[in-house]
Amino acid sequence: MSITKKLAASVVVLGLALAGCGSPAAPGQGTQNDKGQTVIRFAWWGNDTRNKLTNEVIAKFEAANPDIKVQGEPGEWSGYWDKLATQVAANDAPDVIQMDEKYISEYGKRGALLDLEKVGLKTDKFMEGTVDTGRVGGKLYGINAGINAPVVVGNPKVLEAANVAMPDDKTWTWETLHQTAKKVSEASPDGVFGTQNMSYVEPALRAYLRQEGKDQFVEGGMGFEPKDLESFFQWGLDIQGDKSAPSDSQTSEDMGKPLDQTMAATNKIGFSVYWSNQITALQKASGTDMTLLRPPSKAGSADKAALWYKASMLWSASGKTKNPEAVAKFVDFLANSPEAGLIMGTERGVPANKEVRSALEPKLSDVDKKVVAYLDSIESELGPVPLVTPVGGGNFGTVQMRMVQDLLFKRKTPIEAATGLHDEVKSQLK
């Protein structure tokens, strides 16, 4: 069952539960353990590094708030959303939820999330434009846990071995990328390619659309027509056709690999697209001091690249929590406390809270400083703030990858792949 259908089922379940049990518990009548502590559950997805840092944050919060016990529920991305949808449907949602922008509308509009402003969350220290990424229908259902942006990662080892110069990211175009990648592939040993096939990468596709004055979504539905993507998918075929990018089977295999096993992480790709908060993990896996580049533009000008800041993730809370005061205190700690920020660093993205970021900057690692410098460098070039992903739109990237597989294996033409993507995602919007 899809997340949307599970959430729809949860509305019925929650309604029956509330009808049978009366009103939600009032403040002070929440869940307590045998020590008299208020117990709140906190769910997140991540890896071992994130789990360690998050547990340290929990311990710091509990030390300052001995009347509250935070019960951690870590998970992995692959199973996180199905589990959360099931929990919500069973009226058993965690009190505090690490949320993604793709799904905040789905949960928020179904009454599954708490309006954080109603419980007093302060947002006055956040960078301009970073709070609204968690706002749906005028209600703040999530607060930005960190900002990131799409970035083209240039591998200097691959380019230097091919005797190809790193391009100027302020002036390069998609065609410049293609021709540079072709030179890298031609001068590299078998199995090493100039570029990842970016046609399957969601932020690359979105950047391309935004450079045409379009976007994935607009108020009321889809933000583009199939013809708007035909040339982008043709570009994906072209870079595969002359071996600037890997073969159809190599790209398909790379789509499903964990980050540390991808061709980019194993130094077999000259250029690839990632989110900026993934650079630390990518650089660690590759052992390479990567170069961070703006995505190319159609116009060959950085101020026309139409980039954007994205919430790497958000802090949300269950709309049915029995512990709203404890939850509000913990979310405030996660979002606004320099102490929490110093522990978490930039693992979840660069803090959008300016006070937290200022406290963190002197302690940044070299790779973190590089990421912050990149985010700062594009600030004056940002395009319009994107619309929050509408209900049903969270599967865009999954559908895109499937359509691009059909494209690369010649099962679909560029316009057929674009039409398939557009129509399938549109059919899922609510």
Phi, psi and omega in degrees: 000137180290162178301317181300316180292323177296320179292323176299319178296327182295330178299317179295314182298315181296320180298317178294321181295316181291324179295325182276336188249357181083197184287155175300156181299142177281162176308136181093349180246028185276195182282130179230151176263184184288354175264002181081010179275144171285127183256125174237145180259140184229116182252140176209160171251158178162196180244187183299322179297313180296320180299317180297312181295320181294320177295326176294321177296316178302314180298320179295317179296315182295325178296324180275345182225072186296349178273359181238133176246122180259120180261110183283141177228076180288154177206183177247150184308319188301327182246358188297314189284324175296318180296316181296317179299320178294318179297317179297317180297331181266009182059039183228037183290147172300154180290317180241133190230126170285119190245154175248147180303331182298331189243000185293325176295318181303310183284320183296314184289345179263009177078015183273350184239154181272139172284108187293332178291331179290337177258015168090016180295131179271136182231010188290344182262009181272149178301148181302132177086354184267346180279322185293348176296343179251010184259129179228122179059034178082000181247139182271095183269354178199146177245136186306123179269348181168147180258150170214180181206156176293142181217140171271124181265119176262130181264105184295331178297314182294316182291319180295320178297331179268359181058043179241131182285148175292130184287164176278111186284354177274345184233354186283155179244176176297327177289323175301315178301315180301310184292324177294316179297322179299317178298320180296313181299317183295331183259007184250157177293163178305138179093354177246132186232160182290323183211151165297151174280095188288355181295341179265357186267118187304312180295332176292316178298318181294319178300316180299314179298316183295329178290345175262008182079015179248187173197175178297315185224152170227170176304123177099355177152214184288146183259010181208165172250157182309321182298337179290340182253353184303315183291328178293316179290329174295321176302318178298321176293320183296316183289335173284321186298323180257017175067021170293331178238164180298170180289171179303313182291322179294317179294317180300318179294321183293331180302324187264003184274149170300153185308316186288354179248002182289167178296327178294318183286341180255020173061040178246009183223136178281317181228139178209159181251131176219172167276149186297333180283358177265357187293321180302312180293320180295316182292322178296317182293321185275337185068021184240138175279091187290153175259130182263123184237147170296145170301151179294161176242160176287331184270348182075031180217130185301325182284359176251008182283344174058042180286173183205155171269137177240142170291118179300327174190172182226157172264122178234170179222150180295134176289351181248014181301142175268001185231056187298325181292314179295320179298314180299320180294319182288318178297320177300320179296314180297320188272328192240354184269122173301328178300314178295319180297323180293330178283312185285334180062223180252017184299330177258017184109168179286127183305135177277341176285119187295325179292318178295317181297318179298320179292329185278328190306317180296342185255007182292144172286170180299319181290324177295320178298323179294319179294315179298318179298321178296313180298321178294322185292334182263356187303319182283353184253002186296145175273193180300150177293126183292154174291143173299138181306124183287166178303128180094350184269000186292344182267011184307310184297323179293316178295319179302313181298321180294317179293323179290326173300315177299322179296309186291330177272009176066024175274342177222148171279168178305316181289328177292320178294318179296319179293318179298316178298309182301310187288322180292315178296317180301321181293340182267349182289143181247000000 
